[in-house]
Amino acid sequence: MGHIRLGRLPRTRKWREVIDLLQTNAPVEVVASKAVGAAKEALKTAPKDPLFLAIVDMLARLPQEARGPGYHGAMASRGIADLESVPGLLSGIADAIDDESLRLGFRSDLGEIGQTALLTSLSEALTQSQLNLFDSTPAQIRSALGRLSSGDGFAQLARGFFARVMNQTLQYYLSRELSNHVGPGQRFASDADRVAFDRALERHSYESARIVEAYAGGWYGKTIWHGDGLTSDNIQRFTDYSMRKLRG
């Protein structure tokens, strides 16, 4: 199986500018902005990555499938058999993504980032619905997942997903460099300072994804109720637009 990697950014001129900002203690949002510019080409691959697109397709379809009468059949068609608990459901979704990568014949870094972002976003959304991870009934889990098919529900889910994709992509590159800036006289005096930077970068990514939230809810309702549905072309256009807005 082939593996499509995001690339070797640290050799570029733009990446040197990111390193310079780290050395001059620039604010996290300035570092993040420069890092997004350096990662631009990698982020632009998302609408062309079939595994990533398959994950966005699941992001959009799973809430609709939970709401419809064919829920169990839809889950079974994905190979998701354990619907008894939230961990069981998430594990089945992870396996379904792995199976899709095998079908496609490759595994991409962006696909792995997307898989983690989807599972984390769904876990957060379901637990925010007052579900207990281990004691909820299958009917409660299905109901909570189905509620994400509302305009507001999907908008928040999409924001969390794309924020995590952005943050994990930046961390993919930054983590290689940040360890070189920990210690006396460096950007981070201690590991605790480095952790604080990571958390600030995560918050920055989430705030940046507000623009996706504003767009996603309207797109979802218009596509499902007034358009031609969640076609592969619509998923690709949604992914492209969301990533362009994040890069901007």
Short mmCIF file of C-alpha atoms in Angstrom, two decimals:
data_model
loop_
_atom_site.label_atom_id
_atom_site.label_comp_id
_atom_site.label_asym_id
_atom_site.label_seq_id
_atom_site.Cartn_x
_atom_site.Cartn_y
_atom_site.Cartn_z
CA MET A 1 0.00 0.00 0.00
CA GLY A 2 1.35 3.41 -0.92
CA HIS A 3 1.49 6.32 1.48
CA ILE A 4 0.95 9.95 0.44
CA ARG A 5 2.83 12.28 2.77
CA LEU A 6 2.20 15.95 3.32
CA GLY A 7 5.70 16.96 2.30
CA ARG A 8 8.97 18.30 3.66
CA LEU A 9 8.10 21.83 4.56
CA PRO A 10 11.05 22.67 6.84
CA ARG A 11 13.36 23.24 3.84
CA THR A 12 11.28 26.05 2.34
CA ARG A 13 11.83 29.79 2.69
CA LYS A 14 8.42 30.25 4.27
CA TRP A 15 9.27 27.66 6.88
CA ARG A 16 12.46 29.56 7.74
CA GLU A 17 10.23 32.56 8.42
CA VAL A 18 8.21 30.46 10.86
CA ILE A 19 11.41 29.46 12.68
CA ASP A 20 12.49 33.10 12.85
CA LEU A 21 9.16 34.01 14.44
CA LEU A 22 9.61 31.27 17.04
CA GLN A 23 13.04 32.62 17.89
CA THR A 24 11.71 36.17 18.34
CA ASN A 25 8.84 35.13 20.65
CA ALA A 26 6.15 36.25 18.20
CA PRO A 27 2.52 35.75 19.36
CA VAL A 28 1.02 32.35 18.66
CA GLU A 29 -1.50 33.73 16.14
CA VAL A 30 1.35 35.26 14.11
CA VAL A 31 3.27 31.97 14.16
CA ALA A 32 0.11 30.10 13.18
CA SER A 33 -0.59 32.48 10.30
CA LYS A 34 2.90 32.03 8.90
CA ALA A 35 2.73 28.27 9.43
CA VAL A 36 -0.53 28.10 7.48
CA GLY A 37 1.18 29.99 4.65
CA ALA A 38 4.06 27.52 4.73
CA ALA A 39 1.64 24.58 4.81
CA LYS A 40 -0.58 26.02 2.08
CA GLU A 41 0.33 23.51 -0.60
CA ALA A 42 -0.24 20.59 1.76
CA LEU A 43 -3.63 21.95 2.86
CA LYS A 44 -4.64 22.48 -0.77
CA THR A 45 -4.41 18.72 -1.36
CA ALA A 46 -7.44 17.98 0.86
CA PRO A 47 -10.11 18.25 -1.91
CA LYS A 48 -7.98 15.93 -4.07
CA ASP A 49 -7.28 13.30 -1.41
CA PRO A 50 -9.82 10.46 -1.87
CA LEU A 51 -9.36 9.13 1.65
CA PHE A 52 -9.85 12.56 3.20
CA LEU A 53 -12.93 13.10 1.02
CA ALA A 54 -14.32 9.75 2.16
CA ILE A 55 -13.91 10.90 5.76
CA VAL A 56 -15.71 14.19 5.07
CA ASP A 57 -18.43 12.14 3.39
CA MET A 58 -18.82 10.13 6.62
CA LEU A 59 -18.86 13.36 8.63
CA ALA A 60 -21.85 14.50 6.59
CA ARG A 61 -23.67 11.19 6.14
CA LEU A 62 -23.50 9.55 9.57
CA PRO A 63 -25.92 12.00 11.25
CA GLN A 64 -28.38 11.63 8.37
CA GLU A 65 -28.14 7.85 8.48
CA ALA A 66 -28.80 7.85 12.23
CA ARG A 67 -31.92 9.90 11.64
CA GLY A 68 -33.31 7.73 8.85
CA PRO A 69 -35.15 4.39 8.94
CA GLY A 70 -32.24 2.53 7.35
CA TYR A 71 -29.79 3.24 10.17
CA HIS A 72 -28.83 -0.32 11.03
CA GLY A 73 -28.49 -1.31 7.39
CA ALA A 74 -26.31 1.73 6.68
CA MET A 75 -24.04 0.92 9.62
CA ALA A 76 -23.84 -2.72 8.58
CA SER A 77 -22.88 -1.72 5.03
CA ARG A 78 -19.91 0.13 6.52
CA GLY A 79 -18.98 -2.90 8.61
CA ILE A 80 -19.96 -1.16 11.85
CA ALA A 81 -21.51 -3.88 13.99
CA ASP A 82 -21.15 -2.60 17.56
CA LEU A 83 -23.80 0.05 18.17
CA GLU A 84 -24.11 -0.72 21.88
CA SER A 85 -21.75 1.98 23.18
CA VAL A 86 -20.04 5.16 22.04
CA PRO A 87 -16.57 3.50 22.11
CA GLY A 88 -17.97 0.61 20.06
CA LEU A 89 -19.44 2.97 17.48
CA LEU A 90 -16.24 5.02 17.22
CA SER A 91 -14.12 1.88 16.93
CA GLY A 92 -16.35 0.68 14.10
CA ILE A 93 -16.01 4.02 12.30
CA ALA A 94 -12.22 3.84 12.64
CA ASP A 95 -12.27 0.33 11.15
CA ALA A 96 -14.51 1.52 8.31
CA ILE A 97 -11.98 4.24 7.44
CA ASP A 98 -9.17 1.68 7.54
CA ASP A 99 -11.16 -0.55 5.20
CA GLU A 100 -11.69 2.40 2.84
CA SER A 101 -7.95 3.08 2.72
CA LEU A 102 -7.39 -0.56 1.80
CA ARG A 103 -9.99 -0.29 -0.94
CA LEU A 104 -8.31 2.84 -2.30
CA GLY A 105 -4.89 1.24 -2.08
CA PHE A 106 -3.07 3.96 -0.18
CA ARG A 107 -2.87 5.71 3.17
CA SER A 108 -2.33 9.48 3.26
CA ASP A 109 -1.07 11.63 6.11
CA LEU A 110 -4.05 13.92 5.57
CA GLY A 111 -6.31 10.87 5.77
CA GLU A 112 -4.83 9.90 9.13
CA ILE A 113 -5.28 13.46 10.36
CA GLY A 114 -8.87 13.43 9.10
CA GLN A 115 -9.59 10.10 10.79
CA THR A 116 -8.40 11.39 14.17
CA ALA A 117 -10.31 14.66 13.69
CA LEU A 118 -13.55 12.84 12.83
CA LEU A 119 -13.39 10.43 15.76
CA THR A 120 -12.50 13.16 18.25
CA SER A 121 -15.18 15.52 16.94
CA LEU A 122 -17.88 12.84 17.07
CA SER A 123 -16.81 11.78 20.56
CA GLU A 124 -16.97 15.36 21.78
CA ALA A 125 -20.34 16.02 20.12
CA LEU A 126 -21.89 12.86 21.55
CA THR A 127 -20.62 13.44 25.08
CA GLN A 128 -21.89 17.01 24.93
CA SER A 129 -25.33 15.48 24.33
CA GLN A 130 -25.18 14.20 27.93
CA LEU A 131 -24.36 10.69 26.80
CA ASN A 132 -22.42 8.47 29.14
CA LEU A 133 -19.62 6.84 27.16
CA PHE A 134 -20.31 3.38 28.56
CA ASP A 135 -23.85 3.39 29.99
CA SER A 136 -25.89 4.92 27.16
CA THR A 137 -28.36 2.72 25.31
CA PRO A 138 -28.10 2.14 21.54
CA ALA A 139 -31.27 4.19 21.07
CA GLN A 140 -29.79 7.13 22.99
CA ILE A 141 -26.60 6.97 20.94
CA ARG A 142 -28.55 6.90 17.69
CA SER A 143 -30.71 9.82 18.80
CA ALA A 144 -27.68 11.92 19.78
CA LEU A 145 -25.96 11.17 16.46
CA GLY A 146 -29.14 12.00 14.57
CA ARG A 147 -29.41 15.39 16.27
CA LEU A 148 -26.16 16.36 14.55
CA SER A 149 -28.12 16.38 11.27
CA SER A 150 -29.72 19.72 12.18
CA GLY A 151 -28.20 22.84 10.67
CA ASP A 152 -26.71 23.98 13.98
CA GLY A 153 -25.66 20.47 14.94
CA PHE A 154 -23.76 19.85 11.73
CA ALA A 155 -22.28 23.36 11.75
CA GLN A 156 -20.71 22.77 15.17
CA LEU A 157 -19.56 19.28 14.20
CA ALA A 158 -17.93 20.60 11.01
CA ARG A 159 -16.24 23.43 12.89
CA GLY A 160 -14.71 21.00 15.36
CA PHE A 161 -13.59 18.69 12.56
CA PHE A 162 -11.92 21.32 10.38
CA ALA A 163 -10.38 23.06 13.40
CA ARG A 164 -8.72 19.78 14.37
CA VAL A 165 -7.58 19.16 10.80
CA MET A 166 -5.96 22.59 10.77
CA ASN A 167 -4.39 22.19 14.20
CA GLN A 168 -3.07 18.69 13.53
CA THR A 169 -1.64 19.74 10.17
CA LEU A 170 0.22 22.64 11.79
CA GLN A 171 1.40 20.35 14.58
CA TYR A 172 2.58 17.86 11.95
CA TYR A 173 5.20 20.40 10.96
CA LEU A 174 5.64 22.52 14.06
CA SER A 175 6.24 19.60 16.42
CA ARG A 176 9.46 18.82 14.57
CA GLU A 177 10.75 22.33 15.23
CA LEU A 178 9.31 23.28 18.61
CA SER A 179 11.51 20.82 20.52
CA ASN A 180 14.51 22.84 19.31
CA HIS A 181 13.21 25.88 21.18
CA VAL A 182 12.87 24.48 24.71
CA GLY A 183 15.39 25.39 27.40
CA PRO A 184 17.12 28.34 29.03
CA GLY A 185 17.18 31.36 26.75
CA GLN A 186 14.82 29.70 24.26
CA ARG A 187 11.22 30.47 23.25
CA PHE A 188 9.98 27.90 25.79
CA ALA A 189 11.76 27.93 29.14
CA SER A 190 10.18 24.60 30.07
CA ASP A 191 8.03 21.81 28.70
CA ALA A 192 5.06 23.46 30.43
CA ASP A 193 5.57 26.56 28.26
CA ARG A 194 5.66 24.35 25.18
CA VAL A 195 2.38 22.68 26.24
CA ALA A 196 0.82 26.12 26.75
CA PHE A 197 1.84 27.06 23.21
CA ASP A 198 0.23 23.88 21.86
CA ARG A 199 -3.00 24.69 23.68
CA ALA A 200 -2.95 28.25 22.38
CA LEU A 201 -2.46 26.94 18.84
CA GLU A 202 -5.43 24.61 19.33
CA ARG A 203 -7.59 27.53 20.50
CA HIS A 204 -6.42 29.61 17.53
CA SER A 205 -7.38 26.84 15.11
CA TYR A 206 -10.83 26.56 16.68
CA GLU A 207 -11.42 30.30 16.47
CA SER A 208 -10.23 30.32 12.86
CA ALA A 209 -12.76 27.60 12.04
CA ARG A 210 -15.67 29.85 13.05
CA ILE A 211 -16.00 30.80 9.38
CA VAL A 212 -16.55 27.13 8.50
CA GLU A 213 -19.29 26.86 11.12
CA ALA A 214 -21.08 29.86 9.62
CA TYR A 215 -20.99 28.25 6.18
CA ALA A 216 -21.52 24.57 7.01
CA GLY A 217 -25.00 24.77 8.53
CA GLY A 218 -26.51 26.58 5.56
CA TRP A 219 -24.68 24.33 3.08
CA TYR A 220 -25.92 21.20 4.84
CA GLY A 221 -29.58 22.15 4.85
CA LYS A 222 -29.51 23.49 1.31
CA THR A 223 -27.71 20.41 -0.02
CA ILE A 224 -29.92 17.83 1.67
CA TRP A 225 -33.34 19.47 1.58
CA HIS A 226 -33.13 21.76 -1.45
CA GLY A 227 -30.30 20.33 -3.55
CA ASP A 228 -29.25 17.08 -5.11
CA GLY A 229 -27.98 15.52 -1.87
CA LEU A 230 -24.58 14.51 -0.57
CA THR A 231 -23.03 13.63 -3.92
CA SER A 232 -19.29 13.18 -4.30
CA ASP A 233 -19.12 16.48 -6.22
CA ASN A 234 -20.93 18.33 -3.43
CA ILE A 235 -18.65 16.81 -0.78
CA GLN A 236 -15.59 17.84 -2.79
CA ARG A 237 -16.85 21.39 -3.24
CA PHE A 238 -17.69 21.65 0.46
CA THR A 239 -14.22 20.40 1.40
CA ASP A 240 -12.51 22.75 -1.04
CA TYR A 241 -14.45 25.79 0.15
CA SER A 242 -13.93 24.97 3.84
CA MET A 243 -10.19 24.49 3.43
CA ARG A 244 -9.85 27.67 1.37
CA LYS A 245 -11.66 29.62 4.08
CA LEU A 246 -9.37 28.15 6.75
CA ARG A 247 -6.25 28.98 4.76
CA GLY A 248 -7.54 32.53 4.34
#
